[in-house]
Amino acid sequence: SDDECLDFIEMEFISEYSQSIMNVQVENKLSVLMYNISPIESNTTVEQLGVLRFTLPLASSGAYSINGLVASGSNEIYEVIGIDFNGNSYIEFNSEEITQKENLNYGSNLKSFYTLPDDRTIGNMMSSLDGYVTGVIGEGVAASPNPVLGWVGSLTEVSETSGYWIKVDDDLALYESPISSIQTFENWETDIHFGSNLIAYPCFISSAIDSDDITSMPNEFEEYFHGGIIGEGLAATYNPVIGWVGSLAALDPGKGYWMKSNEDFIDFNWDCPELTCEQSQLRQVLAEYEIPEELEYVQSSQQAFYFISDLDLSQVEINQGDWIVAIHNNQVIGARAWVGPYTDIPAMGFDNSDYSITYIQDGEIPEFKLYRDGQMINLYGDIPEFSNLGINMITLTDVNPSIPAEFALE
């Protein structure tokens, strides 16, 4: 093939006869060494020793022919016996038929579907998660699996324009789209209402949220969402002076987002980037910090965010990579590595799941602490009450305002 994506095709050999397989790929050529093979009886015909799996870039088009030479043992003087199948095999595919695979985490996962089959019923869409999924929540709709009745609830079919919380009870859960699923970004359009809208991001390429621009969002829509965009444990809000701030640096394929609109409008759509064979890396506005084990928490479908506009510390210092922690009833309900002003701290709320029983509820107020060198240091401020999908600006200090700075004896 003369397809420009040829050099970006990934190939892998998989066999049930051995787990010891070495795949060596150089450009568009694959060599495979398989050893520790399970014994095969003599005079036995093996119909299929293994499978070649090809992963094609989304920008691929047309068909590919496969040329190869398979070494099938050796003769008595140790010359390799080859099986040549040059030009006899082809990869043909529908460029609109896409497989979506998503590894899910224990708890709530905020997802959307960039590829859908004709049968969009919730049971068919969640078939790959049987035994793991405990519920799916959309904007004002929900469904859960019943061992006798099947899926029950108000959510009967999924939509290409909507995001969904998918709740699973194991980190091993892998979502895979049903067969014959077709991309959804063409002719994608939806109406927006005032307030929080749970929206799908259907593009195959991530969209950077720069200080003054969201790459895949047409300019005429962006100002409607200056109230904030909330993802799974991440958020961004618009500051009129410095632009977009927060931990949400990009919109990613297969994710759902709560987008807070300041008015009703119709015909919202995305301007998806043109597909390329090799996607360039997006600008990263935040360093990656691994959360300490003692600060780990489970993602809830109820969440709010507290942006620290000012952190006034007089008794301790803070460095990038130290952690600001949200606490409720002495339990961590959110944490974020400090990266400077407008670091946003997530706070997880109770969502009727077992993992969230001790999480904060509407009307309650979280505490905040600085975690550094294994110690928790109290922080103080005028903290707004928790409200699901809330975006709050706060200032914090390490000085307890209830303790007078000076005392006078009379």
PDB file of C-alpha atoms in Angstrom, residues 152-336:
ATOM      1  CA  VAL A 152     -33.856  -1.429  34.621  1.00  0.00           C
ATOM      2  CA  GLY A 153     -34.300   2.335  34.921  1.00  0.00           C
ATOM      3  CA  SER A 154     -34.994   5.426  32.839  1.00  0.00           C
ATOM      4  CA  LEU A 155     -31.817   5.113  30.731  1.00  0.00           C
ATOM      5  CA  THR A 156     -32.692   2.663  27.942  1.00  0.00           C
ATOM      6  CA  GLU A 157     -30.379   3.789  25.107  1.00  0.00           C
ATOM      7  CA  VAL A 158     -27.152   5.784  24.974  1.00  0.00           C
ATOM      8  CA  SER A 159     -26.678   8.867  22.810  1.00  0.00           C
ATOM      9  CA  GLU A 160     -23.647   9.989  20.840  1.00  0.00           C
ATOM     10  CA  THR A 161     -24.000  13.519  22.277  1.00  0.00           C
ATOM     11  CA  SER A 162     -24.150  12.593  25.970  1.00  0.00           C
ATOM     12  CA  GLY A 163     -21.627  11.644  28.632  1.00  0.00           C
ATOM     13  CA  TYR A 164     -22.238   8.963  31.276  1.00  0.00           C
ATOM     14  CA  TRP A 165     -20.945   7.911  34.646  1.00  0.00           C
ATOM     15  CA  ILE A 166     -20.153   4.185  34.374  1.00  0.00           C
ATOM     16  CA  LYS A 167     -19.818   2.619  37.826  1.00  0.00           C
ATOM     17  CA  VAL A 168     -17.804  -0.605  38.140  1.00  0.00           C
ATOM     18  CA  ASP A 169     -16.729  -2.697  41.123  1.00  0.00           C
ATOM     19  CA  ASP A 170     -13.264  -3.760  39.910  1.00  0.00           C
ATOM     20  CA  ASP A 171     -10.140  -2.219  38.395  1.00  0.00           C
ATOM     21  CA  LEU A 172     -10.010  -5.071  35.853  1.00  0.00           C
ATOM     22  CA  ALA A 173     -13.068  -3.811  33.961  1.00  0.00           C
ATOM     23  CA  LEU A 174     -12.443  -3.219  30.241  1.00  0.00           C
ATOM     24  CA  TYR A 175     -15.094  -1.578  28.084  1.00  0.00           C
ATOM     25  CA  GLU A 176     -15.090  -2.647  24.432  1.00  0.00           C
ATOM     26  CA  SER A 177     -17.611  -1.334  21.940  1.00  0.00           C
ATOM     27  CA  PRO A 178     -19.968  -3.835  20.297  1.00  0.00           C
ATOM     28  CA  ILE A 179     -19.002  -5.089  16.834  1.00  0.00           C
ATOM     29  CA  SER A 180     -19.850  -2.983  13.788  1.00  0.00           C
ATOM     30  CA  SER A 181     -19.715   0.275  15.741  1.00  0.00           C
ATOM     31  CA  ILE A 182     -19.428   3.415  13.610  1.00  0.00           C
ATOM     32  CA  GLN A 183     -17.727   6.730  14.456  1.00  0.00           C
ATOM     33  CA  THR A 184     -20.075   9.434  15.740  1.00  0.00           C
ATOM     34  CA  PHE A 185     -18.309  12.780  15.193  1.00  0.00           C
ATOM     35  CA  GLU A 186     -19.782  13.504  11.755  1.00  0.00           C
ATOM     36  CA  ASN A 187     -23.086  15.388  11.955  1.00  0.00           C
ATOM     37  CA  TRP A 188     -22.673  15.592  15.748  1.00  0.00           C
ATOM     38  CA  GLU A 189     -24.907  18.369  17.114  1.00  0.00           C
ATOM     39  CA  THR A 190     -26.852  19.056  20.290  1.00  0.00           C
ATOM     40  CA  ASP A 191     -28.778  21.824  22.051  1.00  0.00           C
ATOM     41  CA  ILE A 192     -27.445  23.330  25.278  1.00  0.00           C
ATOM     42  CA  HIS A 193     -29.463  24.495  28.259  1.00  0.00           C
ATOM     43  CA  PHE A 194     -28.558  26.925  31.021  1.00  0.00           C
ATOM     44  CA  GLY A 195     -26.559  25.225  33.776  1.00  0.00           C
ATOM     45  CA  SER A 196     -24.671  21.925  33.699  1.00  0.00           C
ATOM     46  CA  ASN A 197     -24.793  19.795  30.535  1.00  0.00           C
ATOM     47  CA  LEU A 198     -23.255  16.303  30.457  1.00  0.00           C
ATOM     48  CA  ILE A 199     -21.676  16.288  27.006  1.00  0.00           C
ATOM     49  CA  ALA A 200     -19.702  13.742  24.949  1.00  0.00           C
ATOM     50  CA  TYR A 201     -16.394  14.569  23.329  1.00  0.00           C
ATOM     51  CA  PRO A 202     -16.607  12.621  20.028  1.00  0.00           C
ATOM     52  CA  CYS A 203     -13.307  13.574  18.399  1.00  0.00           C
ATOM     53  CA  PHE A 204     -10.552  10.981  17.972  1.00  0.00           C
ATOM     54  CA  ILE A 205      -7.834  13.500  18.873  1.00  0.00           C
ATOM     55  CA  SER A 206      -7.511  15.333  22.188  1.00  0.00           C
ATOM     56  CA  SER A 207      -8.337  19.028  22.272  1.00  0.00           C
ATOM     57  CA  ALA A 208      -5.961  21.256  24.234  1.00  0.00           C
ATOM     58  CA  ILE A 209      -7.444  23.818  26.628  1.00  0.00           C
ATOM     59  CA  ASP A 210      -5.005  26.681  26.240  1.00  0.00           C
ATOM     60  CA  SER A 211      -5.201  29.836  28.312  1.00  0.00           C
ATOM     61  CA  ASP A 212      -7.324  31.566  25.663  1.00  0.00           C
ATOM     62  CA  ASP A 213      -8.684  28.795  23.469  1.00  0.00           C
ATOM     63  CA  ILE A 214     -10.229  25.317  23.378  1.00  0.00           C
ATOM     64  CA  THR A 215      -8.843  23.842  20.168  1.00  0.00           C
ATOM     65  CA  SER A 216     -11.815  21.740  19.032  1.00  0.00           C
ATOM     66  CA  MET A 217     -14.552  24.155  20.091  1.00  0.00           C
ATOM     67  CA  PRO A 218     -15.745  26.729  17.536  1.00  0.00           C
ATOM     68  CA  ASN A 219     -14.994  30.215  18.834  1.00  0.00           C
ATOM     69  CA  GLU A 220     -18.633  31.308  18.817  1.00  0.00           C
ATOM     70  CA  PHE A 221     -19.475  28.765  21.555  1.00  0.00           C
ATOM     71  CA  GLU A 222     -16.566  29.090  23.949  1.00  0.00           C
ATOM     72  CA  GLU A 223     -17.773  32.111  25.933  1.00  0.00           C
ATOM     73  CA  TYR A 224     -20.981  30.267  26.858  1.00  0.00           C
ATOM     74  CA  PHE A 225     -18.922  27.815  28.923  1.00  0.00           C
ATOM     75  CA  HIS A 226     -16.770  30.259  30.883  1.00  0.00           C
ATOM     76  CA  GLY A 227     -18.595  29.067  34.011  1.00  0.00           C
ATOM     77  CA  GLY A 228     -16.476  25.923  33.909  1.00  0.00           C
ATOM     78  CA  ILE A 229     -15.873  22.479  32.437  1.00  0.00           C
ATOM     79  CA  ILE A 230     -15.687  19.471  34.757  1.00  0.00           C
ATOM     80  CA  GLY A 231     -14.257  16.082  33.885  1.00  0.00           C
ATOM     81  CA  GLU A 232     -13.526  12.981  35.927  1.00  0.00           C
ATOM     82  CA  GLY A 233     -11.670  14.437  38.902  1.00  0.00           C
ATOM     83  CA  LEU A 234     -10.467  17.422  36.822  1.00  0.00           C
ATOM     84  CA  ALA A 235     -11.814  20.897  36.166  1.00  0.00           C
ATOM     85  CA  ALA A 236     -11.142  24.144  34.329  1.00  0.00           C
ATOM     86  CA  THR A 237     -12.721  27.557  34.738  1.00  0.00           C
ATOM     87  CA  TYR A 238     -12.235  30.810  32.900  1.00  0.00           C
ATOM     88  CA  ASN A 239     -10.482  33.719  34.573  1.00  0.00           C
ATOM     89  CA  PRO A 240     -11.169  37.028  32.748  1.00  0.00           C
ATOM     90  CA  VAL A 241      -7.564  38.156  33.261  1.00  0.00           C
ATOM     91  CA  ILE A 242      -5.442  35.056  32.648  1.00  0.00           C
ATOM     92  CA  GLY A 243      -7.846  32.791  30.734  1.00  0.00           C
ATOM     93  CA  TRP A 244      -8.497  29.112  31.400  1.00  0.00           C
ATOM     94  CA  VAL A 245      -7.083  27.760  34.659  1.00  0.00           C
ATOM     95  CA  GLY A 246      -7.249  24.422  36.450  1.00  0.00           C
ATOM     96  CA  SER A 247      -6.180  20.804  36.159  1.00  0.00           C
ATOM     97  CA  LEU A 248      -8.212  20.024  33.016  1.00  0.00           C
ATOM     98  CA  ALA A 249      -5.628  20.667  30.299  1.00  0.00           C
ATOM     99  CA  ALA A 250      -7.338  18.819  27.457  1.00  0.00           C
ATOM    100  CA  LEU A 251     -10.569  17.172  26.354  1.00  0.00           C
ATOM    101  CA  ASP A 252      -9.891  13.510  25.577  1.00  0.00           C
ATOM    102  CA  PRO A 253     -11.576  10.950  23.280  1.00  0.00           C
ATOM    103  CA  GLY A 254     -13.980   8.648  25.088  1.00  0.00           C
ATOM    104  CA  LYS A 255     -14.491  11.045  27.999  1.00  0.00           C
ATOM    105  CA  GLY A 256     -17.602  12.872  29.144  1.00  0.00           C
ATOM    106  CA  TYR A 257     -17.669  16.436  30.491  1.00  0.00           C
ATOM    107  CA  TRP A 258     -20.010  18.545  32.555  1.00  0.00           C
ATOM    108  CA  MET A 259     -20.086  21.863  30.701  1.00  0.00           C
ATOM    109  CA  LYS A 260     -21.626  24.793  32.568  1.00  0.00           C
ATOM    110  CA  SER A 261     -23.432  27.144  30.203  1.00  0.00           C
ATOM    111  CA  ASN A 262     -24.515  30.671  31.079  1.00  0.00           C
ATOM    112  CA  GLU A 263     -27.555  30.511  28.751  1.00  0.00           C
ATOM    113  CA  ASP A 264     -29.625  28.316  26.447  1.00  0.00           C
ATOM    114  CA  PHE A 265     -28.553  27.955  22.818  1.00  0.00           C
ATOM    115  CA  ILE A 266     -28.959  25.469  19.970  1.00  0.00           C
ATOM    116  CA  ASP A 267     -26.821  23.567  17.479  1.00  0.00           C
ATOM    117  CA  PHE A 268     -23.663  23.202  19.550  1.00  0.00           C
ATOM    118  CA  ASN A 269     -21.018  21.156  17.731  1.00  0.00           C
ATOM    119  CA  TRP A 270     -17.330  20.283  17.794  1.00  0.00           C
ATOM    120  CA  ASP A 271     -14.722  21.148  15.179  1.00  0.00           C
ATOM    121  CA  CYS A 272     -12.750  17.916  15.379  1.00  0.00           C
ATOM    122  CA  PRO A 273      -9.074  18.072  14.347  1.00  0.00           C
ATOM    123  CA  GLU A 274      -8.134  16.360  11.101  1.00  0.00           C
ATOM    124  CA  LEU A 275      -6.841  12.859  11.652  1.00  0.00           C
ATOM    125  CA  THR A 276      -3.139  12.251  11.169  1.00  0.00           C
ATOM    126  CA  CYS A 277      -1.105   9.057  11.177  1.00  0.00           C
ATOM    127  CA  GLU A 278       0.819  10.127  14.240  1.00  0.00           C
ATOM    128  CA  GLN A 279      -0.804  12.381  16.817  1.00  0.00           C
ATOM    129  CA  SER A 280       1.529  15.025  18.205  1.00  0.00           C
ATOM    130  CA  GLN A 281       1.751  15.449  21.955  1.00  0.00           C
ATOM    131  CA  LEU A 282      -0.414  18.121  23.524  1.00  0.00           C
ATOM    132  CA  ARG A 283       1.026  20.865  25.641  1.00  0.00           C
ATOM    133  CA  GLN A 284       0.953  19.785  29.270  1.00  0.00           C
ATOM    134  CA  VAL A 285       0.205  22.576  31.724  1.00  0.00           C
ATOM    135  CA  LEU A 286       0.601  20.411  34.803  1.00  0.00           C
ATOM    136  CA  ALA A 287       3.456  18.222  35.897  1.00  0.00           C
ATOM    137  CA  GLU A 288       2.552  14.632  36.635  1.00  0.00           C
ATOM    138  CA  TYR A 289       2.797  13.751  40.321  1.00  0.00           C
ATOM    139  CA  GLU A 290       2.038  10.301  41.676  1.00  0.00           C
ATOM    140  CA  ILE A 291      -0.451  10.554  44.498  1.00  0.00           C
ATOM    141  CA  PRO A 292       0.883   9.130  47.787  1.00  0.00           C
ATOM    142  CA  GLU A 293      -0.845   5.910  48.797  1.00  0.00           C
ATOM    143  CA  GLU A 294      -2.166   7.457  52.008  1.00  0.00           C
ATOM    144  CA  LEU A 295      -3.982  10.145  49.975  1.00  0.00           C
ATOM    145  CA  GLU A 296      -5.702   7.820  47.492  1.00  0.00           C
ATOM    146  CA  TYR A 297      -9.491   7.964  47.147  1.00  0.00           C
ATOM    147  CA  VAL A 298     -12.164   6.464  44.895  1.00  0.00           C
ATOM    148  CA  GLN A 299     -13.730   8.638  42.209  1.00  0.00           C
ATOM    149  CA  SER A 300     -17.391   9.431  42.902  1.00  0.00           C
ATOM    150  CA  SER A 301     -20.046  10.575  40.453  1.00  0.00           C
ATOM    151  CA  GLN A 302     -20.717  13.467  42.864  1.00  0.00           C
ATOM    152  CA  GLN A 303     -17.856  15.978  42.912  1.00  0.00           C
ATOM    153  CA  ALA A 304     -17.057  19.635  43.439  1.00  0.00           C
ATOM    154  CA  PHE A 305     -13.900  21.680  42.932  1.00  0.00           C
ATOM    155  CA  TYR A 306     -12.209  24.329  45.042  1.00  0.00           C
ATOM    156  CA  PHE A 307      -9.782  26.603  43.170  1.00  0.00           C
ATOM    157  CA  ILE A 308      -7.188  28.214  45.440  1.00  0.00           C
ATOM    158  CA  SER A 309      -6.831  31.780  44.212  1.00  0.00           C
ATOM    159  CA  ASP A 310      -4.490  32.705  47.085  1.00  0.00           C
ATOM    160  CA  LEU A 311      -2.494  30.615  49.571  1.00  0.00           C
ATOM    161  CA  ASP A 312      -1.086  32.737  52.431  1.00  0.00           C
ATOM    162  CA  LEU A 313       1.434  30.742  54.464  1.00  0.00           C
ATOM    163  CA  SER A 314       3.387  32.312  57.321  1.00  0.00           C
ATOM    164  CA  GLN A 315       4.358  29.271  59.385  1.00  0.00           C
ATOM    165  CA  VAL A 316       5.290  26.729  56.711  1.00  0.00           C
ATOM    166  CA  GLU A 317       6.490  26.702  53.118  1.00  0.00           C
ATOM    167  CA  ILE A 318       4.952  24.923  50.139  1.00  0.00           C
ATOM    168  CA  ASN A 319       6.742  23.610  47.077  1.00  0.00           C
ATOM    169  CA  GLN A 320       5.429  22.319  43.781  1.00  0.00           C
ATOM    170  CA  GLY A 321       4.605  18.665  44.301  1.00  0.00           C
ATOM    171  CA  ASP A 322       3.362  19.105  47.861  1.00  0.00           C
ATOM    172  CA  TRP A 323      -0.295  18.174  48.202  1.00  0.00           C
ATOM    173  CA  ILE A 324      -3.430  20.073  49.164  1.00  0.00           C
ATOM    174  CA  VAL A 325      -5.943  17.600  50.578  1.00  0.00           C
ATOM    175  CA  ALA A 326      -9.722  17.797  51.016  1.00  0.00           C
ATOM    176  CA  ILE A 327     -10.880  16.105  54.234  1.00  0.00           C
ATOM    177  CA  HIS A 328     -14.308  15.120  55.565  1.00  0.00           C
ATOM    178  CA  ASN A 329     -14.778  13.296  58.869  1.00  0.00           C
ATOM    179  CA  ASN A 330     -11.018  12.616  58.954  1.00  0.00           C
ATOM    180  CA  GLN A 331     -11.118  10.881  55.560  1.00  0.00           C
ATOM    181  CA  VAL A 332      -9.427  12.007  52.362  1.00  0.00           C
ATOM    182  CA  ILE A 333     -12.086  12.903  49.786  1.00  0.00           C
ATOM    183  CA  GLY A 334      -9.779  14.566  47.246  1.00  0.00           C
ATOM    184  CA  ALA A 335      -6.204  15.729  46.709  1.00  0.00           C
ATOM    185  CA  ARG A 336      -4.179  17.652  44.153  1.00  0.00           C
TER     186      ARG A 336
END
